[in-house]
Amino acid sequence: MLIALGAYERTLTLCDDCASVGIANPLIMGWRGPPVRCLALLGRHEESREAAAGLLAVSEEWGTPRAMDRALRYAASVEPGPDRLEMLGSSVRLLEDTHSHPERAHSLHAFGAALVAADRPDEAATRLTRRVRPGRLLRRPPSLRWASPPLPRAAAP
């Protein structure tokens, strides 16, 4: 919210406060990502890239696809064309066989937007259409199938 309001310095201060808590898991406390964006918006591009590199290092150490996906998306946001496309393509591939559907949707959107910005709209349409299978997105992951019975189908009016 603070970023949307343009309060970049305040966001950086809050992220520094979060860092002092000492939680290492990048998914539980995602304070490392917003500074990447804020520093870039403040024109502090070198610091922004350093923050992105730190986020990538922590996420690689953590080792989960979701953590890496988020880090790659933040890092890609401050990189030029070819590097941005490579990072976003990697984030999509990381989540391909996971049940992290919201993150996958974010990655697909970012990758598609980057392809369009690189004047490759046909490639964006081909890649994204091929990867989105609505039926698969709506199925419950195996770990949740036992949790509750499926909802009954509504009777036709």
PDB file of C-alpha atoms in Angstrom:
ATOM      1  CA  MET A   1       0.000   0.000   0.000  1.00  0.00           C
ATOM      2  CA  LEU A   2       2.797   2.392   0.866  1.00  0.00           C
ATOM      3  CA  ILE A   3       4.464   1.784  -2.492  1.00  0.00           C
ATOM      4  CA  ALA A   4       1.198   2.557  -4.296  1.00  0.00           C
ATOM      5  CA  LEU A   5       0.997   5.802  -2.313  1.00  0.00           C
ATOM      6  CA  GLY A   6       4.543   6.745  -3.290  1.00  0.00           C
ATOM      7  CA  ALA A   7       5.893   6.423   0.268  1.00  0.00           C
ATOM      8  CA  TYR A   8       9.104   4.713  -0.832  1.00  0.00           C
ATOM      9  CA  GLU A   9      11.352   5.937   1.992  1.00  0.00           C
ATOM     10  CA  ARG A  10       8.752   4.889   4.589  1.00  0.00           C
ATOM     11  CA  THR A  11       8.557   1.458   2.946  1.00  0.00           C
ATOM     12  CA  LEU A  12      12.336   1.103   3.134  1.00  0.00           C
ATOM     13  CA  THR A  13      12.258   2.026   6.833  1.00  0.00           C
ATOM     14  CA  LEU A  14       9.552  -0.563   7.547  1.00  0.00           C
ATOM     15  CA  CYS A  15      11.490  -3.213   5.649  1.00  0.00           C
ATOM     16  CA  ASP A  16      14.579  -2.417   7.736  1.00  0.00           C
ATOM     17  CA  ASP A  17      12.442  -2.896  10.856  1.00  0.00           C
ATOM     18  CA  CYS A  18      11.251  -6.261   9.526  1.00  0.00           C
ATOM     19  CA  ALA A  19      14.846  -7.298   8.860  1.00  0.00           C
ATOM     20  CA  SER A  20      15.672  -6.754  12.525  1.00  0.00           C
ATOM     21  CA  VAL A  21      13.130  -9.420  13.549  1.00  0.00           C
ATOM     22  CA  GLY A  22      15.428 -12.077  12.088  1.00  0.00           C
ATOM     23  CA  ILE A  23      12.959 -14.315  10.243  1.00  0.00           C
ATOM     24  CA  ALA A  24      14.858 -16.021   7.427  1.00  0.00           C
ATOM     25  CA  ASN A  25      11.977 -17.636   5.514  1.00  0.00           C
ATOM     26  CA  PRO A  26      11.374 -15.393   2.483  1.00  0.00           C
ATOM     27  CA  LEU A  27       7.799 -16.673   2.151  1.00  0.00           C
ATOM     28  CA  ILE A  28       6.655 -15.957   5.701  1.00  0.00           C
ATOM     29  CA  MET A  29       8.065 -12.473   5.910  1.00  0.00           C
ATOM     30  CA  GLY A  30       8.598 -11.061   2.437  1.00  0.00           C
ATOM     31  CA  TRP A  31      10.353  -7.851   3.430  1.00  0.00           C
ATOM     32  CA  ARG A  32      13.251  -8.299   0.984  1.00  0.00           C
ATOM     33  CA  GLY A  33      11.191  -7.743  -2.183  1.00  0.00           C
ATOM     34  CA  PRO A  34       9.667  -4.281  -1.690  1.00  0.00           C
ATOM     35  CA  PRO A  35      13.067  -2.549  -1.310  1.00  0.00           C
ATOM     36  CA  VAL A  36      13.997  -3.765  -4.802  1.00  0.00           C
ATOM     37  CA  ARG A  37      11.024  -1.901  -6.242  1.00  0.00           C
ATOM     38  CA  CYS A  38      11.327   1.156  -3.965  1.00  0.00           C
ATOM     39  CA  LEU A  39      15.017   1.669  -4.643  1.00  0.00           C
ATOM     40  CA  ALA A  40      14.393   1.440  -8.392  1.00  0.00           C
ATOM     41  CA  LEU A  41      11.545   3.944  -8.167  1.00  0.00           C
ATOM     42  CA  LEU A  42      13.824   6.294  -6.226  1.00  0.00           C
ATOM     43  CA  GLY A  43      16.390   6.062  -9.035  1.00  0.00           C
ATOM     44  CA  ARG A  44      18.848   4.141  -6.868  1.00  0.00           C
ATOM     45  CA  HIS A  45      19.339   1.423  -9.476  1.00  0.00           C
ATOM     46  CA  GLU A  46      22.619  -0.053  -8.264  1.00  0.00           C
ATOM     47  CA  GLU A  47      21.218  -0.469  -4.735  1.00  0.00           C
ATOM     48  CA  SER A  48      18.079  -1.968  -6.237  1.00  0.00           C
ATOM     49  CA  ARG A  49      20.100  -4.592  -8.107  1.00  0.00           C
ATOM     50  CA  GLU A  50      22.086  -5.341  -4.944  1.00  0.00           C
ATOM     51  CA  ALA A  51      18.838  -5.835  -3.012  1.00  0.00           C
ATOM     52  CA  ALA A  52      17.592  -8.140  -5.788  1.00  0.00           C
ATOM     53  CA  ALA A  53      20.831 -10.150  -5.650  1.00  0.00           C
ATOM     54  CA  GLY A  54      20.430 -10.520  -1.879  1.00  0.00           C
ATOM     55  CA  LEU A  55      16.843 -11.676  -2.294  1.00  0.00           C
ATOM     56  CA  LEU A  56      17.913 -14.214  -4.936  1.00  0.00           C
ATOM     57  CA  ALA A  57      20.682 -15.529  -2.660  1.00  0.00           C
ATOM     58  CA  VAL A  58      18.317 -16.026   0.286  1.00  0.00           C
ATOM     59  CA  SER A  59      15.722 -17.663  -1.944  1.00  0.00           C
ATOM     60  CA  GLU A  60      18.276 -20.016  -3.503  1.00  0.00           C
ATOM     61  CA  GLU A  61      19.417 -20.969  -0.017  1.00  0.00           C
ATOM     62  CA  TRP A  62      15.801 -21.564   1.020  1.00  0.00           C
ATOM     63  CA  GLY A  63      15.412 -23.686  -2.094  1.00  0.00           C
ATOM     64  CA  THR A  64      11.662 -23.755  -2.734  1.00  0.00           C
ATOM     65  CA  PRO A  65      10.087 -22.984  -6.112  1.00  0.00           C
ATOM     66  CA  ARG A  66       7.773 -20.322  -4.642  1.00  0.00           C
ATOM     67  CA  ALA A  67      10.627 -18.482  -2.951  1.00  0.00           C
ATOM     68  CA  MET A  68      12.736 -18.576  -6.113  1.00  0.00           C
ATOM     69  CA  ASP A  69       9.779 -17.489  -8.251  1.00  0.00           C
ATOM     70  CA  ARG A  70       9.157 -14.366  -6.196  1.00  0.00           C
ATOM     71  CA  ALA A  71      12.846 -13.498  -6.099  1.00  0.00           C
ATOM     72  CA  LEU A  72      13.184 -13.929  -9.855  1.00  0.00           C
ATOM     73  CA  ARG A  73      10.165 -11.697 -10.494  1.00  0.00           C
ATOM     74  CA  TYR A  74      11.539  -8.926  -8.264  1.00  0.00           C
ATOM     75  CA  ALA A  75      15.020  -9.254  -9.778  1.00  0.00           C
ATOM     76  CA  ALA A  76      13.610  -9.251 -13.314  1.00  0.00           C
ATOM     77  CA  SER A  77      11.781  -6.012 -12.605  1.00  0.00           C
ATOM     78  CA  VAL A  78      15.103  -4.136 -12.411  1.00  0.00           C
ATOM     79  CA  GLU A  79      16.914  -5.857 -15.282  1.00  0.00           C
ATOM     80  CA  PRO A  80      17.016  -4.884 -18.961  1.00  0.00           C
ATOM     81  CA  GLY A  81      15.261  -6.796 -21.762  1.00  0.00           C
ATOM     82  CA  PRO A  82      17.053 -10.117 -22.388  1.00  0.00           C
ATOM     83  CA  ASP A  83      17.953 -10.704 -18.730  1.00  0.00           C
ATOM     84  CA  ARG A  84      14.409  -9.821 -17.677  1.00  0.00           C
ATOM     85  CA  LEU A  85      12.931 -12.309 -20.148  1.00  0.00           C
ATOM     86  CA  GLU A  86      15.338 -15.041 -19.058  1.00  0.00           C
ATOM     87  CA  MET A  87      14.504 -14.542 -15.367  1.00  0.00           C
ATOM     88  CA  LEU A  88      10.751 -14.435 -15.946  1.00  0.00           C
ATOM     89  CA  GLY A  89      10.912 -17.515 -18.164  1.00  0.00           C
ATOM     90  CA  SER A  90      12.776 -19.298 -15.357  1.00  0.00           C
ATOM     91  CA  SER A  91      10.144 -18.279 -12.825  1.00  0.00           C
ATOM     92  CA  VAL A  92       7.386 -19.746 -15.027  1.00  0.00           C
ATOM     93  CA  ARG A  93       9.307 -23.018 -15.489  1.00  0.00           C
ATOM     94  CA  LEU A  94       9.975 -23.311 -11.744  1.00  0.00           C
ATOM     95  CA  LEU A  95       6.264 -23.375 -10.965  1.00  0.00           C
ATOM     96  CA  GLU A  96       5.118 -25.481 -13.894  1.00  0.00           C
ATOM     97  CA  ASP A  97       4.544 -28.700 -11.937  1.00  0.00           C
ATOM     98  CA  THR A  98       3.644 -27.183  -8.578  1.00  0.00           C
ATOM     99  CA  HIS A  99       0.314 -26.348  -6.986  1.00  0.00           C
ATOM    100  CA  SER A 100       1.334 -22.704  -6.479  1.00  0.00           C
ATOM    101  CA  HIS A 101      -1.322 -21.465  -8.866  1.00  0.00           C
ATOM    102  CA  PRO A 102      -1.529 -17.800  -7.753  1.00  0.00           C
ATOM    103  CA  GLU A 103       2.244 -17.388  -8.006  1.00  0.00           C
ATOM    104  CA  ARG A 104       2.240 -19.184 -11.347  1.00  0.00           C
ATOM    105  CA  ALA A 105      -0.423 -16.786 -12.612  1.00  0.00           C
ATOM    106  CA  HIS A 106       1.682 -13.802 -11.476  1.00  0.00           C
ATOM    107  CA  SER A 107       4.724 -15.228 -13.258  1.00  0.00           C
ATOM    108  CA  LEU A 108       2.790 -15.951 -16.448  1.00  0.00           C
ATOM    109  CA  HIS A 109       1.387 -12.427 -16.436  1.00  0.00           C
ATOM    110  CA  ALA A 110       4.796 -10.829 -15.853  1.00  0.00           C
ATOM    111  CA  PHE A 111       6.413 -13.000 -18.528  1.00  0.00           C
ATOM    112  CA  GLY A 112       3.666 -12.219 -21.029  1.00  0.00           C
ATOM    113  CA  ALA A 113       3.888  -8.487 -20.323  1.00  0.00           C
ATOM    114  CA  ALA A 114       7.681  -8.585 -20.753  1.00  0.00           C
ATOM    115  CA  LEU A 115       7.354 -10.422 -24.075  1.00  0.00           C
ATOM    116  CA  VAL A 116       4.835  -7.850 -25.298  1.00  0.00           C
ATOM    117  CA  ALA A 117       7.115  -5.005 -24.123  1.00  0.00           C
ATOM    118  CA  ALA A 118       9.955  -6.648 -26.080  1.00  0.00           C
ATOM    119  CA  ASP A 119       7.721  -6.464 -29.175  1.00  0.00           C
ATOM    120  CA  ARG A 120       7.096 -10.223 -29.164  1.00  0.00           C
ATOM    121  CA  PRO A 121       3.292 -10.394 -28.744  1.00  0.00           C
ATOM    122  CA  ASP A 122       2.890 -13.506 -30.905  1.00  0.00           C
ATOM    123  CA  GLU A 123       5.378 -15.403 -28.756  1.00  0.00           C
ATOM    124  CA  ALA A 124       3.569 -14.207 -25.636  1.00  0.00           C
ATOM    125  CA  ALA A 125       0.248 -15.484 -26.971  1.00  0.00           C
ATOM    126  CA  THR A 126       1.727 -18.840 -28.021  1.00  0.00           C
ATOM    127  CA  ARG A 127       3.642 -19.483 -24.808  1.00  0.00           C
ATOM    128  CA  LEU A 128       0.896 -18.383 -22.449  1.00  0.00           C
ATOM    129  CA  THR A 129      -1.966 -20.103 -24.257  1.00  0.00           C
ATOM    130  CA  ARG A 130      -0.039 -23.355 -24.269  1.00  0.00           C
ATOM    131  CA  ARG A 131       0.706 -23.178 -20.535  1.00  0.00           C
ATOM    132  CA  VAL A 132      -2.681 -22.249 -19.138  1.00  0.00           C
ATOM    133  CA  ARG A 133      -4.981 -25.206 -18.694  1.00  0.00           C
ATOM    134  CA  PRO A 134      -8.025 -23.960 -16.783  1.00  0.00           C
ATOM    135  CA  GLY A 135      -9.159 -27.426 -15.692  1.00  0.00           C
ATOM    136  CA  ARG A 136      -5.818 -28.058 -14.035  1.00  0.00           C
ATOM    137  CA  LEU A 137      -5.932 -24.764 -12.157  1.00  0.00           C
ATOM    138  CA  LEU A 138      -9.328 -25.591 -10.661  1.00  0.00           C
ATOM    139  CA  ARG A 139      -8.496 -29.068  -9.374  1.00  0.00           C
ATOM    140  CA  ARG A 140      -7.630 -29.412  -5.724  1.00  0.00           C
ATOM    141  CA  PRO A 141      -4.050 -30.441  -5.055  1.00  0.00           C
ATOM    142  CA  PRO A 142      -3.636 -34.040  -3.817  1.00  0.00           C
ATOM    143  CA  SER A 143      -2.747 -32.808  -0.324  1.00  0.00           C
ATOM    144  CA  LEU A 144      -6.182 -31.160   0.043  1.00  0.00           C
ATOM    145  CA  ARG A 145      -8.377 -33.861  -1.483  1.00  0.00           C
ATOM    146  CA  TRP A 146      -8.955 -35.512   1.885  1.00  0.00           C
ATOM    147  CA  ALA A 147      -9.832 -32.233   3.629  1.00  0.00           C
ATOM    148  CA  SER A 148     -13.369 -31.807   2.387  1.00  0.00           C
ATOM    149  CA  PRO A 149     -15.677 -33.492  -0.066  1.00  0.00           C
ATOM    150  CA  PRO A 150     -16.140 -31.821  -3.431  1.00  0.00           C
ATOM    151  CA  LEU A 151     -19.033 -29.418  -3.717  1.00  0.00           C
ATOM    152  CA  PRO A 152     -22.132 -30.932  -5.322  1.00  0.00           C
ATOM    153  CA  ARG A 153     -23.051 -29.674  -8.752  1.00  0.00           C
ATOM    154  CA  ALA A 154     -25.941 -27.250  -8.795  1.00  0.00           C
ATOM    155  CA  ALA A 155     -29.149 -28.550 -10.316  1.00  0.00           C
ATOM    156  CA  ALA A 156     -30.183 -26.956 -13.587  1.00  0.00           C
ATOM    157  CA  PRO A 157     -32.932 -24.327 -13.168  1.00  0.00           C
TER     158      PRO A 157
END
